[in-house]
Amino acid sequence: MPELSTVHHPLYQLRRTPFHARTSQLCLPHNWRRWGGCLAAGSYDLGLDREYWAIRNHAALIDISPLIKYEITGRDAARLLHRLTPRDIHRMQVGQVYYTGWCDDDGKLLDDGTVTRIGEQSFRLTAAEPQYRWLALNAVGMQVQVTELTEQLAALSLQGPKSRAILNLACEQPVDSLKYFRMAFNRIAGKPVSVSRTGYTGDLGYEIWMDATDALVIWDALMAAGHDYGITPTGILAMDMARVEAGLFMLDVDYTSASHAWIPGQRSSPYEMGLGWTVNLDKQGYFVGRRALEREHREGSSWKLVGLEIDWEGLEREYAAVGMPPQVPASAVRGSIPVYAGPRQVGYASTSTWSPVLKKYIALVHLQQPYFTPGTKVEIEVTVEHHRRKSPATVVTLPFYDPEWKKK
Amino acid sequence: MTNAEILIVGAGHNGLVTAAYLAQAGKKVLVLEQRATAGGQLAGATLASGATVPGLHPAGQLRPVIVKELDLARHGLTMSAADAAYVSALPDGGSLRLVSSANDVATIEAIRRLSPRDAGCWPEFVGFMNRAAAFLDAAYSTTMPRLPKIELRWDGLPLASLALKLRRMGGKDMFRVMRSLSMSAVEFTEEWFESEPINAAIAGVAIHGVTLGSMSAGTGFTLIHNWLNRGGLAHRTTTGGPQGLTDALVKAVLTNGGEIRTGAGVAQILVEHQRVLGVRLESGEELKASTVVSSADPRRTLLGLVGAPELPPEFVWQTQSIRMRGSVAKLFVQTDGRHRLPEGTVAIAPTLKYLERAYDSTKYGEMSQDPYLEVTTSGADVMVHVQFATYALRNADWGSMRPELEKRAIDTLALHFPAFKGSVQSVQSITPVDLEQTWGLTEGDLNHGQLILDQIFFMRPLPGWSNHRTPIDGLYLCGSGLHGGGGISGTPGRNAARALLRG
Ligand SMILES: Cc1cc2nc3c(=O)[nH]c(=O)nc-3n(C[C@H](O)[C@H](O)[C@H](O)COP(=O)(O)OP(=O)(O)OC[C@H]3O[C@@H](n4cnc5c(N)ncnc54)[C@H](O)[C@@H]3O)c2cc1C
């Protein structure tokens, strides 16, 4: 039976993250998901409420080790990232973190992640998908080393209003002075870590990067320090709801990488994804996609990712017609849902969710020009008792949820 | 300082042709050549050893349309009308003398001695080869569409006129040409002739200058290509030889107001935001210009002079993937005159297998034990073209292999012409590494990119870039790495000038 042996080949098996010894003990419902070839806990409970509210009210501890990570060092390290991304990397200070997408030469997104300047000539890049070929291609003619650290470097995300207090207890140095999108070295349980004030929830939060061999000690130290603050191991499904509220999109869910697109129409530019703020057309020198992005900037984009709030009364009316109270999904829905202006479809939602903190039904939507203007009234399809209906909705700017403590 | 609008990198014959056309059209051009003399591979050189060698080519001619349009006759260029002889040394010690014309009585008689049937085929073969070469000539002087994205506005008209020319060739011929391109020299010649010495003699021309064997697919194409550039099997000379050709082109540039600077190597093509700004010379001097045309090979131009960091990543990958693979060496032998070699172009290509075996060695990073040779003489001077001497030797380097190269070439030639060995007085050799270092040819590739099926027509220099342009605005390519190259013809140079003038 050759198929069996193929299935058992190590290549086809999901890897375990360095925290598996802890997360597997906690993941009672065995709600595992796949993330970057790893086993990732979807949730540690049958429902998502406890974990979701930990993100918004106290502190959630999320294993984000499956992120693809590269270390980029050498004389031309900054030059490589300056060429790769539309951001002005030469202006970046040591200890600064940039969020950015990067494009092919048609100005269409390939992936997105964070760039951290670790030192003058050393950077860390995170990505949703492996980028080695692309990095190597962009590095031709440069003096730079690209090393993948995905498996050596474990990472935890500590998100929520109490995350700072917990880190102050757990870390050797307080993190009070660490500003939004900055990184600093520190120690937890005597082990070296780097702590960046970043996250994927739109709340106050930190990401902690460590050697994989130190992973369990640091997990334990954080859980102990966070005990009195209600620290909660959290899976990626609750994070998925939080990231929609924060207006953050996800590769393969909210956009397709230009390297995987079957047809040109599946690709998206940074402008179309609302990342115009990351595109620095004034910066020096060539960067990949520059020409195409200049053109799009001049001529305007035909699509845009924006927020959509589904009007509650409209939803209520549709359900009332069949004698039911409105139904909302229990977790974020990753699926395309048509959006209409009158009889015409003018876009689609790519992720939609009930927002417990806002008490609203919200969605990340891709709309055609001019419907992406905030305040525009459109309709979104809802399936009411197996029948397709339309419910009124309003275009809003992202993010939906932006607590004052996020950047303070 | 310069007030030139257009800078041309490299004074090879293609760079000079481009310069002459542009100057003729009233543009202010300045040609920058790294070496001390113009002419590229047509010009001689002083080697690192201090020895001087004449031009690499025994002969060469430009396409008649170029001679006419640039009025090169006025600048002293005349083509020889005489049909030159191609002499193949046979395994039995005899030789086969072929003149590439349909009705040459002596040629037909020589073939009859090998095979009466083949003698009957010769006129038809020559006729077909001439028509096939004419087809290739028409294709070469047509700028290819930028597949996969054809723009009818630019590509439509030239393609339509090419199609018309093809139609005039007749359906049967056209089909036969198409079929021949992808065949091997062995398959192709065996369809025409039954006699091995004839087939091997022809196959020698098919593998000449390329890193391919007689059994490699696509040597049907290289045969037609070389037939076109030579005007048959043998080299045809111009008055004054290759130097006369360079001199006429230089005069054409200068009399039209163009300038040529030798000893002016370009270190960097200056670029900002994918637009050309000028060049920086090796001396550090910077010259500003909004247009730069390079006749250096595409890899050297793009990755060396522009630099990968200024180019789109996929384009960098494509450029890195251009196959450049030199395997030609040359010997310049001074004799006491008693070498007893026949006149004309002499080939050591005794059998089809001999040629394939000579090529085999390159696969293993070795020099041919028994190389294929092509020899021309000029009085007591003997010039030997040696194949295969691969650029990428596996367990050796060209610093130490030079004596072995000279020995193998001389021994091989002496095997067929015993008097030669005793006549040798001194030898100068050029290895693929010399070609790279002195003539600026990446990996010693004479053609600026191998002449293989996936690197010709609309795929030369790269698919999607057959219009002489590059991702850098204002930077054009005009050398042998372009459609119509390699070889001496001037076609890529002419095409580049026309593309540029069309705007
Ligand atoms: C022995 C031999 C046999 C051959 N046989 C065949 C054959 O059978 N069939 C065939 O098709 N072709 C053959 N060729 C190849 C043919 O000769 C070449 O394709 C042709 O000569 C190239 O002409 P070119 O003008 O394009 O380039 P080149 O003659 O190579 O000229 C390029 C010029 O650019 C200059 N240059 C390069 N870099 C710089 C720089 N940075 N700054 C300034 N100048 C620079 C170089 O010095 C050179 O002068 C043969 C070549 C040789 C040597």
Short mmCIF file of C-alpha atoms in Angstrom, two decimals, chain A residues 79 83 105 133-134 137-138 140-142 283 285-286 288 290-291, chain B residues 272-275 308-314 316-317 320 471 473:
data_model
loop_
_atom_site.label_atom_id
_atom_site.label_comp_id
_atom_site.label_asym_id
_atom_site.label_seq_id
_atom_site.Cartn_x
_atom_site.Cartn_y
_atom_site.Cartn_z
CA ARG A 79 19.21 47.44 1.06
CA ARG A 83 14.18 46.75 -2.39
CA ASP A 105 6.82 43.71 -10.08
CA ARG A 133 13.29 31.95 -3.21
CA TRP A 134 11.95 35.46 -3.45
CA LEU A 137 16.25 36.43 -6.02
CA ASN A 138 16.07 39.92 -4.62
CA VAL A 140 21.36 38.83 -6.23
CA GLY A 141 24.31 41.19 -6.41
CA MET A 142 24.13 42.05 -2.69
CA LYS A 283 11.85 56.75 -1.11
CA GLY A 285 15.89 53.76 -5.46
CA TYR A 286 14.12 50.87 -7.07
CA VAL A 288 9.80 45.71 -6.48
CA ARG A 290 7.49 50.57 -7.92
CA ARG A 291 6.38 51.37 -11.47
CA GLU B 272 17.69 55.83 -11.16
CA HIS B 273 14.11 54.67 -10.79
CA GLN B 274 14.49 52.30 -13.73
CA ARG B 275 15.66 55.07 -16.03
CA ALA B 308 20.66 43.09 -10.20
CA PRO B 309 19.54 45.44 -7.40
CA GLU B 310 18.13 47.85 -10.01
CA LEU B 311 16.17 45.18 -11.87
CA PRO B 312 12.89 43.33 -11.18
CA PRO B 313 13.54 39.99 -9.44
CA GLU B 314 11.94 37.74 -12.07
CA VAL B 316 17.10 38.96 -12.76
CA TRP B 317 16.27 35.28 -12.60
CA GLN B 320 20.84 34.59 -14.76
CA PRO B 471 13.22 47.10 -17.81
CA ASP B 473 13.99 53.03 -19.70
#
